Coordinates of C-alpha atoms in Angstrom, one line a residue:
M175 CA 98.6 105.6 115.6
S176 CA 96.9 108.1 118.0
L177 CA 96.5 107.0 121.7
P178 CA 94.6 108.4 124.8
L179 CA 96.9 109.7 127.7
H180 CA 93.9 109.1 130.1
N181 CA 93.1 105.4 131.1
T182 CA 90.1 104.3 129.8
I183 CA 89.5 101.4 132.8
R184 CA 89.9 101.7 136.4
P185 CA 92.4 99.7 138.1
E186 CA 90.1 97.5 140.3
D187 CA 88.3 96.8 136.8
L188 CA 91.1 95.8 134.9
P189 CA 91.9 92.1 136.0
G190 CA 88.6 91.1 135.0
A191 CA 88.8 93.0 132.1
A192 CA 91.7 90.9 131.2
E193 CA 90.5 87.3 132.3
R194 CA 87.3 87.8 130.2
R195 CA 89.0 88.8 127.0
W196 CA 91.6 86.1 127.3
A197 CA 89.8 83.2 129.3
D198 CA 92.3 80.8 130.5
G199 CA 94.8 82.5 128.9
V200 CA 95.9 85.4 131.1
K201 CA 95.7 85.4 135.2
A202 CA 95.6 88.5 136.8
R203 CA 95.2 90.1 140.5
L204 CA 95.8 93.3 141.7
D205 CA 97.8 94.4 144.6
P206 CA 95.2 97.4 146.1
D207 CA 97.7 98.8 148.5
R208 CA 100.3 99.3 145.9
L209 CA 98.0 100.0 142.8
L210 CA 99.9 97.4 141.1
C211 CA 98.0 94.9 138.4
E212 CA 99.8 92.0 137.5
M213 CA 99.6 89.7 134.5
T214 CA 100.7 86.5 133.5
C215 CA 100.2 85.1 130.2
G216 CA 102.2 82.7 127.8
K217 CA 104.2 83.7 124.7
R218 CA 101.2 83.5 122.4
L219 CA 99.5 86.5 124.2
A220 CA 102.3 88.4 125.3
A221 CA 102.3 91.0 122.5
D222 CA 98.8 91.3 122.1
V223 CA 97.6 92.1 126.2
C224 CA 100.7 94.8 125.6
R225 CA 98.9 96.1 122.3
W226 CA 95.7 96.2 124.4
L227 CA 97.2 98.1 127.6
F228 CA 99.0 100.5 125.4
A229 CA 96.7 101.1 122.3
E230 CA 93.4 100.8 123.6
L231 CA 93.7 101.6 127.5
G232 CA 96.2 104.6 127.2
Y233 CA 98.9 103.0 129.4
T234 CA 102.4 104.2 129.2
F235 CA 105.2 102.2 128.5
A236 CA 107.7 102.3 131.3
T237 CA 110.2 99.6 130.5
M238 CA 110.9 95.9 130.1
V239 CA 113.0 93.4 132.7
V240 CA 114.7 90.3 131.6
E241 CA 115.7 88.1 134.6
E242 CA 117.6 84.8 134.0
G243 CA 117.0 81.8 136.2
S244 CA 118.4 78.6 136.3
S245 CA 115.5 76.8 134.5
E246 CA 113.7 79.7 132.9
W247 CA 113.7 83.4 131.6
L248 CA 111.1 85.8 133.0
L249 CA 110.2 88.8 130.9
R250 CA 108.3 91.8 132.8
Y251 CA 106.8 94.4 130.7
I252 CA 106.0 97.3 132.8
F253 CA 103.3 100.1 132.0
Y254 CA 101.7 103.1 134.3
G255 CA 98.7 105.0 134.0
S256 CA 97.5 108.3 134.3
P257 CA 96.9 109.8 137.8
G258 CA 95.5 107.0 140.1
G259 CA 95.8 104.1 137.2
G260 CA 98.8 102.5 139.0
Q261 CA 101.3 100.3 137.4
V262 CA 100.8 97.2 135.2
H263 CA 103.0 94.3 135.3
V264 CA 102.8 91.8 132.0
R265 CA 105.0 88.5 133.1
L266 CA 106.2 86.1 130.6
A267 CA 108.1 83.2 131.6
L268 CA 109.9 81.1 129.2
A269 CA 111.4 77.7 130.1
K270 CA 115.0 77.0 128.9
P271 CA 116.7 76.5 126.4
E272 CA 114.2 78.8 124.7
M273 CA 115.7 81.7 123.3
Q274 CA 113.1 83.6 121.2
V275 CA 110.2 86.1 122.2
P276 CA 107.6 87.4 120.4
S277 CA 108.2 91.2 119.7
I278 CA 106.2 93.8 121.5
S279 CA 107.5 96.8 119.4
R280 CA 105.3 96.6 116.3
F281 CA 102.7 97.9 118.6
V282 CA 104.4 99.5 121.2
H283 CA 107.2 101.3 119.5
A284 CA 108.3 102.6 122.8
A285 CA 110.2 99.1 123.5
D286 CA 112.0 98.9 120.3
W287 CA 115.8 100.1 122.0
H288 CA 114.8 97.9 125.0
E289 CA 114.3 94.7 122.8
R290 CA 117.4 95.5 120.7
E291 CA 119.6 95.9 124.1
T292 CA 118.2 92.6 125.5
E293 CA 119.2 90.9 122.1
D294 CA 122.8 92.5 122.6
L295 CA 123.1 91.8 126.4
F296 CA 121.2 88.4 126.9
G297 CA 121.1 86.8 123.3
L298 CA 117.4 86.6 123.3
T299 CA 116.0 87.2 119.7
F300 CA 112.5 89.0 118.9
E301 CA 110.4 87.4 116.4
G302 CA 109.2 90.4 114.2
H303 CA 111.7 92.9 115.3
P304 CA 112.8 94.5 112.1
R305 CA 116.5 95.1 113.4
L306 CA 118.4 93.7 115.9
G307 CA 122.5 93.6 116.8
D308 CA 125.1 95.9 116.7
F309 CA 123.4 98.0 119.6
V310 CA 125.0 97.9 122.7
L311 CA 127.8 95.8 121.6
H312 CA 129.9 97.4 118.7
E313 CA 131.2 95.2 115.8
Q314 CA 134.5 94.6 117.8
W315 CA 132.5 92.4 120.2
P316 CA 132.8 88.7 120.1
E317 CA 129.9 87.2 118.5
G318 CA 127.6 84.9 120.8
V319 CA 129.2 86.5 124.1
N320 CA 126.1 88.2 126.0
P321 CA 127.6 90.3 129.0
M322 CA 124.3 90.0 131.1
R323 CA 124.1 86.1 131.2
A324 CA 124.4 84.3 134.1
G325 CA 127.6 82.3 133.3
F326 CA 129.3 85.5 131.6
D327 CA 132.9 85.5 133.0
A328 CA 133.9 89.2 133.3
T329 CA 137.7 88.6 134.3
A330 CA 138.3 86.2 131.1
P331 CA 140.3 88.1 128.3
F332 CA 138.2 90.1 125.9
V333 CA 139.6 89.1 122.5
P334 CA 138.3 91.8 120.0
R335 CA 136.6 90.7 116.7
E336 CA 138.5 90.9 113.8
I337 CA 136.2 93.7 111.4
G338 CA 136.5 92.6 107.6
P339 CA 136.8 95.2 104.6
E340 CA 133.5 94.5 103.5
W341 CA 131.9 96.1 106.7
H342 CA 130.5 99.4 106.3
P343 CA 127.9 101.6 108.4
P344 CA 124.4 101.1 108.0
G345 CA 122.6 103.4 105.5
I346 CA 118.9 103.8 104.6
V347 CA 118.9 106.6 101.8
Q348 CA 119.2 105.5 98.1
A349 CA 119.3 108.1 95.7
P350 CA 121.5 110.1 93.2
G351 CA 123.8 112.2 94.9
A352 CA 123.1 110.8 98.6
F353 CA 125.9 110.9 100.8
M354 CA 126.6 110.4 105.0
M355 CA 128.0 113.2 107.1
P356 CA 129.6 111.8 110.1
I357 CA 129.3 113.6 113.4
G358 CA 131.0 112.5 116.6
P359 CA 131.8 110.3 118.4
V360 CA 134.5 112.5 119.9
Y361 CA 133.7 115.8 120.7
S362 CA 135.4 118.9 122.2
D363 CA 134.8 120.4 126.0
A364 CA 133.0 118.1 128.2
A365 CA 130.7 116.5 125.7
E366 CA 130.1 112.6 126.0
S367 CA 130.7 110.0 123.2
A368 CA 128.2 109.5 120.9
H369 CA 128.1 109.4 117.0
F370 CA 125.7 110.1 114.3
L371 CA 125.4 109.3 110.9
L372 CA 123.8 112.2 108.8
E373 CA 121.8 110.9 105.3
T374 CA 121.1 113.6 102.7
V375 CA 121.1 114.6 99.2
G376 CA 121.7 118.1 100.0
E377 CA 121.5 120.5 102.8
D378 CA 118.6 118.9 105.1
V379 CA 119.0 115.8 107.0
I380 CA 116.7 112.9 105.6
R381 CA 117.9 110.3 108.2
T382 CA 119.5 110.5 111.4
I383 CA 121.3 107.2 112.2
P384 CA 122.5 107.6 116.1
R385 CA 125.1 105.2 117.5
F386 CA 125.5 105.1 121.5
F387 CA 127.1 103.0 124.4
Y388 CA 130.3 103.8 123.7
K389 CA 130.5 104.9 127.3
Y390 CA 128.7 101.6 128.3
R391 CA 130.5 100.2 131.8
G392 CA 127.8 97.4 132.6
V393 CA 126.3 99.0 135.7
E394 CA 123.7 96.6 136.2
K395 CA 126.0 93.5 135.6
I396 CA 128.2 95.3 138.5
A397 CA 125.4 95.3 140.8
E398 CA 124.7 91.5 140.6
G399 CA 125.5 90.2 143.7
A400 CA 126.7 93.4 145.6
P401 CA 125.4 94.4 149.2
V402 CA 122.4 97.2 148.9
D403 CA 125.0 100.1 149.7
R404 CA 127.7 99.2 147.2
V405 CA 124.6 99.2 144.7
L406 CA 123.7 102.5 146.1
L407 CA 127.1 104.2 145.0
L408 CA 126.6 102.9 141.7
S409 CA 123.2 104.4 141.3
E410 CA 124.5 107.6 142.5
R411 CA 127.6 108.0 140.6
F412 CA 126.7 106.7 136.7
S413 CA 125.0 110.1 136.1
G414 CA 126.3 112.8 138.5
T415 CA 124.1 115.8 137.0
S416 CA 121.4 113.5 138.0
A417 CA 122.9 111.8 141.0
F418 CA 120.2 112.7 143.8
A419 CA 117.1 111.4 141.5
H420 CA 118.7 108.4 140.7
S421 CA 120.0 107.6 144.2
L422 CA 116.1 108.2 145.3
A423 CA 114.9 105.8 143.1
F424 CA 117.0 103.0 144.2
C425 CA 116.4 103.9 148.0
Q426 CA 112.7 104.1 147.1
A427 CA 112.6 100.3 145.6
V428 CA 114.8 99.2 148.8
E429 CA 112.3 100.4 150.9
E430 CA 109.2 99.0 149.4
I431 CA 110.8 95.8 149.4
A432 CA 111.6 96.2 153.0
G433 CA 108.2 97.6 153.9
I434 CA 109.1 100.5 155.7
E435 CA 107.8 103.9 155.8
I436 CA 110.3 106.9 155.9
P437 CA 109.8 109.6 158.3
R438 CA 107.8 112.9 157.2
R439 CA 111.0 115.0 157.6
A440 CA 113.1 112.9 155.3
G441 CA 110.1 113.0 153.0
A442 CA 110.0 116.6 152.8
L443 CA 113.8 117.0 152.5
R444 CA 114.0 114.5 149.9
V445 CA 111.6 116.8 147.7
L446 CA 113.5 119.8 148.7
L447 CA 116.6 118.3 147.3
A448 CA 115.4 116.7 144.3
E449 CA 113.6 120.3 143.2
L450 CA 117.1 121.9 144.1
E451 CA 118.6 119.5 141.7
R452 CA 115.9 119.7 139.1
F453 CA 116.7 123.9 139.0
R454 CA 120.3 123.8 139.3
H455 CA 119.7 121.4 136.1
H456 CA 117.3 123.3 133.9
V457 CA 119.5 126.4 134.4
G458 CA 122.7 124.3 133.1
A459 CA 120.3 122.8 130.0
I460 CA 119.4 126.7 129.4
A461 CA 122.8 128.1 129.3
A462 CA 123.8 125.1 127.0
I463 CA 120.9 125.7 124.4
C464 CA 121.8 129.7 124.3
G465 CA 125.8 128.4 124.0
S466 CA 124.5 126.6 120.9
T467 CA 123.0 129.6 119.3
A468 CA 126.6 131.5 119.8
L469 CA 124.3 133.9 121.9
A470 CA 127.9 134.6 124.2
V471 CA 126.5 137.0 126.8
A472 CA 122.9 135.1 127.8
T473 CA 125.4 131.7 127.9
S474 CA 127.7 133.6 130.4
Q475 CA 124.8 135.1 132.4
A476 CA 123.2 131.4 132.7
S477 CA 126.4 129.8 133.3
I478 CA 127.1 131.8 136.1
L479 CA 123.6 131.1 137.3
E480 CA 124.3 127.3 137.1
E481 CA 127.7 128.0 139.0
E482 CA 126.0 130.0 141.7
A483 CA 123.4 127.4 142.2
L484 CA 126.2 124.5 142.6
R485 CA 127.9 126.6 144.8
L486 CA 124.8 127.3 146.9
T487 CA 124.2 123.4 147.3
A488 CA 127.7 122.6 148.4
A489 CA 127.5 125.4 150.9
V490 CA 124.5 123.9 152.8
T491 CA 124.4 120.1 151.6
G492 CA 128.7 119.8 151.4
H493 CA 128.5 118.8 147.8
R494 CA 127.9 120.4 144.5
Y495 CA 125.9 117.8 143.1
L496 CA 124.4 116.3 146.5
F497 CA 126.4 112.8 146.3
G498 CA 126.0 110.8 149.5
L499 CA 122.3 112.1 150.9
N500 CA 120.0 109.5 150.1
I501 CA 120.3 106.2 152.2
P502 CA 117.5 103.2 152.5
G503 CA 115.3 104.6 155.5
G504 CA 115.7 108.2 154.8
L505 CA 118.9 110.8 154.3
S506 CA 122.0 110.2 155.8
R507 CA 122.2 113.9 157.3
D508 CA 119.6 116.5 158.8
F509 CA 119.8 119.8 157.6
S510 CA 118.1 122.8 160.2
D511 CA 115.3 124.6 159.0
A512 CA 117.4 128.2 159.0
H513 CA 119.8 126.4 156.6
C514 CA 116.8 125.0 154.5
R515 CA 115.1 128.7 154.4
S516 CA 118.6 130.4 153.6
L517 CA 118.6 127.4 150.9
S518 CA 115.1 128.8 149.2
E519 CA 115.9 132.5 149.6
G520 CA 119.2 131.8 147.4
V521 CA 117.1 129.9 144.7
E522 CA 114.4 132.7 144.6
G523 CA 117.4 135.3 144.0
L524 CA 118.9 133.3 141.5
L525 CA 115.1 132.9 139.7
A526 CA 114.8 136.5 139.7
R527 CA 117.7 136.7 137.3
L528 CA 116.6 133.8 135.4
C529 CA 113.4 135.5 134.4
D530 CA 115.6 138.7 133.3
L531 CA 117.2 136.6 131.1
K532 CA 114.1 134.6 129.8
G533 CA 112.7 138.2 129.0
M534 CA 115.7 139.1 127.1
L535 CA 116.0 136.0 125.3
R536 CA 112.0 136.3 124.3
Y537 CA 112.7 139.5 122.5
S538 CA 116.1 138.5 120.6
S539 CA 114.9 138.0 117.4
S540 CA 118.5 136.4 116.3
F541 CA 118.2 133.6 119.0
L542 CA 114.4 133.1 118.3
D543 CA 115.1 132.1 114.4
R544 CA 117.3 129.5 115.7
I545 CA 114.8 127.4 117.9
E546 CA 111.4 128.4 117.0
E547 CA 109.8 125.8 114.4
V548 CA 113.0 124.3 114.5
G549 CA 113.5 120.3 115.7
I550 CA 109.7 119.6 115.8
V551 CA 108.8 116.5 117.8
T552 CA 104.6 116.2 117.1
R553 CA 102.5 115.0 120.2
K554 CA 101.3 111.6 118.3
Q555 CA 105.2 111.0 117.8
A556 CA 106.2 111.7 121.4
V557 CA 103.3 109.4 122.6
D558 CA 104.3 106.5 120.0
Y559 CA 108.2 106.3 121.0
G560 CA 107.2 107.0 125.0
L561 CA 109.1 110.7 125.4
V562 CA 109.7 111.7 128.8
G563 CA 110.0 114.7 130.9
P564 CA 110.5 118.4 129.4
I565 CA 110.7 117.1 125.7
A566 CA 107.5 115.2 125.9
R567 CA 105.9 118.0 127.8
A568 CA 107.1 120.8 125.0
S569 CA 105.0 118.2 122.7
G570 CA 101.7 118.4 124.7
I571 CA 101.7 115.7 127.0
A572 CA 101.5 116.7 130.4
R573 CA 102.7 113.4 132.2
D574 CA 105.0 113.9 135.4
I575 CA 105.6 110.8 137.5
R576 CA 105.4 113.2 140.5
K577 CA 101.7 113.4 139.8
V578 CA 101.2 110.0 138.0
L579 CA 102.9 107.8 140.9
P580 CA 103.4 110.1 143.7
Y581 CA 106.8 109.5 145.9
A582 CA 108.1 110.8 148.5
D583 CA 106.1 114.1 150.0
Y584 CA 105.0 115.5 146.5
E585 CA 101.3 115.3 147.5
R586 CA 101.7 117.5 150.2
Y587 CA 102.6 120.5 148.0
A588 CA 100.9 122.6 145.0
F589 CA 102.5 122.8 141.5
D590 CA 101.7 122.9 138.1
I591 CA 103.0 120.9 135.0
P592 CA 104.1 123.1 132.6
C593 CA 103.2 122.1 129.2
E594 CA 103.5 123.4 125.6
E595 CA 102.0 122.3 122.7
E596 CA 104.4 123.4 119.6
G597 CA 106.9 120.3 120.0
D598 CA 109.7 122.6 118.8
G599 CA 113.3 124.0 120.5
Y600 CA 111.3 127.1 121.4
A601 CA 108.8 125.2 123.5
R602 CA 111.4 122.8 124.9
L603 CA 113.1 126.1 126.1
R604 CA 109.9 127.6 127.8
V605 CA 109.3 124.5 129.6
L606 CA 112.5 124.3 131.0
F607 CA 112.0 128.2 132.4
S608 CA 108.7 127.3 133.7
E609 CA 109.9 124.0 135.6
A610 CA 112.7 126.0 137.2
E611 CA 110.1 128.4 138.3
Q612 CA 107.9 125.2 139.7
S613 CA 110.9 123.9 141.7
A614 CA 111.6 127.0 143.5
G615 CA 108.0 127.1 144.5
I616 CA 107.9 124.3 145.8
L617 CA 111.1 124.2 147.2
R618 CA 109.6 127.6 149.1
Q619 CA 106.3 125.5 150.1
A620 CA 108.9 122.5 151.6
A621 CA 111.3 124.9 153.4
A622 CA 108.7 126.6 155.1
S623 CA 106.4 123.6 156.4
L624 CA 109.4 121.2 157.4
P625 CA 107.9 118.3 159.7
A626 CA 110.0 118.1 163.1
G627 CA 111.7 114.3 163.9
P628 CA 114.2 112.5 162.3
V629 CA 115.2 112.0 159.0
S630 CA 116.1 108.4 158.9
A631 CA 114.0 105.3 160.0
G632 CA 117.3 103.9 161.3
P633 CA 118.9 100.9 160.1
V634 CA 116.8 99.0 157.4
A635 CA 116.5 94.9 157.3
I636 CA 117.3 94.0 153.9
R637 CA 114.9 91.0 153.0
P638 CA 114.5 89.0 149.6
G639 CA 111.8 90.8 147.2
A640 CA 111.5 93.1 144.0
S641 CA 110.2 96.5 143.5
L642 CA 110.2 99.2 140.8
G643 CA 111.7 102.6 142.1
R644 CA 110.3 105.3 140.0
V645 CA 110.9 109.3 139.9
E646 CA 110.7 112.3 137.9
A647 CA 114.3 112.8 137.2
P648 CA 115.2 116.4 136.0
R649 CA 115.4 115.1 132.4
G650 CA 112.4 112.7 132.7
A651 CA 110.6 109.6 134.5
A652 CA 113.3 107.1 135.7
F653 CA 112.8 103.6 136.8
H654 CA 115.1 101.4 139.1
W655 CA 114.1 97.7 139.0
V656 CA 115.5 96.4 142.2
R657 CA 115.5 92.2 143.1
I658 CA 117.2 91.3 146.4
G659 CA 118.1 87.8 146.6
E660 CA 118.3 85.5 149.5
G661 CA 121.2 86.9 151.6
G662 CA 120.4 90.4 151.3
R663 CA 122.2 90.8 148.0
V664 CA 121.3 92.5 145.1
A665 CA 120.3 89.5 142.3
R666 CA 119.2 92.4 139.2
Y667 CA 119.4 95.7 138.7
R668 CA 117.6 97.1 136.0
L669 CA 118.0 100.9 135.0
T670 CA 115.6 102.7 132.5
T671 CA 116.8 106.6 132.6
P672 CA 115.0 109.3 130.8
S673 CA 118.2 109.9 128.6
F674 CA 117.9 106.5 127.2
T675 CA 113.7 106.7 126.3
N676 CA 114.5 110.2 125.0
W677 CA 117.4 109.5 122.7
H678 CA 115.3 106.8 120.9
G679 CA 113.5 109.7 119.6
F680 CA 115.8 112.1 118.9
H681 CA 115.9 111.5 114.9
L682 CA 112.6 112.6 114.9
A683 CA 113.6 116.1 115.6
A684 CA 116.9 116.1 114.0
E685 CA 115.3 114.8 110.1
D686 CA 113.8 117.5 107.8
F687 CA 116.2 120.2 109.0
A688 CA 119.6 121.7 107.9
F689 CA 122.8 120.6 108.9
Q690 CA 123.4 123.3 111.1
D691 CA 120.3 123.2 112.9
F692 CA 121.4 119.8 114.1
P693 CA 123.7 121.1 117.1
I694 CA 121.3 123.4 118.4
I695 CA 118.5 120.7 118.3
M696 CA 121.0 118.4 120.1
A697 CA 121.1 121.1 122.8
T698 CA 117.4 121.6 123.2
F699 CA 117.0 118.0 123.7
G700 CA 119.7 118.4 126.9
L701 CA 120.1 114.9 127.4
S702 CA 123.2 112.8 128.9
N703 CA 125.2 110.0 127.2
A704 CA 126.4 109.0 130.2
E705 CA 123.1 108.6 131.6
S706 CA 121.7 106.8 128.6
D707 CA 125.1 104.2 128.4
R708 CA 125.2 103.4 132.0

């Protein structure tokens, strides 16, 4: 399915177009201040409305949020447009005890894993979905126990389900000589748990069947009923390498619910720190790609740069991974203009050496042979799977939340969105180098033009409401849905991370390539299992 990336309708025309198309079946209204169009429809039309937004109007699927009330289910399908297109929320309410929902993944394939996750965690089933079950909850989990249901008791003893001798891992390839090669779930070094079944009849991988959630921690369940400051800690710690981005998304959701604007200096400093995190992340990802090809010297050079970036971060901010800085209303502490300029100068020095490394890699044929025309994801595949971040941009999709749904202070700074067309490992590497250069440039602009004033709006009056926090995290678009209930506690917290989104499409790159390419392709994706599993 070939899809446009630019919306074909203006946000102000969208409610009328929807109501004319489904007279008496869809109610729509636009919040012009937030550029948010909310559509309410019944079970019969939900899949068709989502298909219309995705396939005909070019909206991108962001996430699906399920909320369980005392008498009904509320499902919210969230889409976002091209710059200026805003958000669209499709709301579907189901009266209990209804437990069946039409699947939208046959039209919006990016929703596939969202529906599988919901079936496991809430027990809702999606009519027409080809494969449900055994996703988040593995085969030992008791049948019929759904840990995100309101009545779930986390203190009750867990009794593992007995696995019969007939159980076997799922397989797809049926051919003479076909066999499965298991990879993981335990790896050496600091690699996190994940399992891959590679199916083949020879040397090339025909099918890749991933299995995640060995590290499922129930972050969203733990957040229910917790105060905002407690959930802020959860948002910051479930993926340490992207701590600043995720805590920023959470804080922005809380700030929108509270209806407050943060001081301009706080917005500028948030941009500066977010780009520092992106720069350091991309240097680490480049080191991992070099390491996957056994290029020892280049790996050491990139690893040294990453370590120096971490030490620079700690020297200026007090923490190597930027913990403890974001709070609702701004930042927990200020930084002097001189400190910010020295931070920028330090990053410029690291960038110069990173560019030297880029030049050497560009002419290393043994390195290029391992990543060029290897692990290809086409633009059409990336659109269908809703891939995000550097992986999508390496496949020709110039989409970035900093431009599409601007936040913090990004609209004040000039920067480009690097984009490549080939969709292979080398394209993903080039995007990482280019984005590191752009981050250094944004950081330089922010450090040179910091507004004066406070970095916090002061104590935030927490009030009931819901909002979607969004950021362009280092690995791509991240969405934090936050609902605050009466009493100022979090009633629902839904995380959609770039690793969750992009692992869904990883098999596209791994299939039809040789076994020995698999770890290199995985390195060029640069994803986090902890960020996916939550």
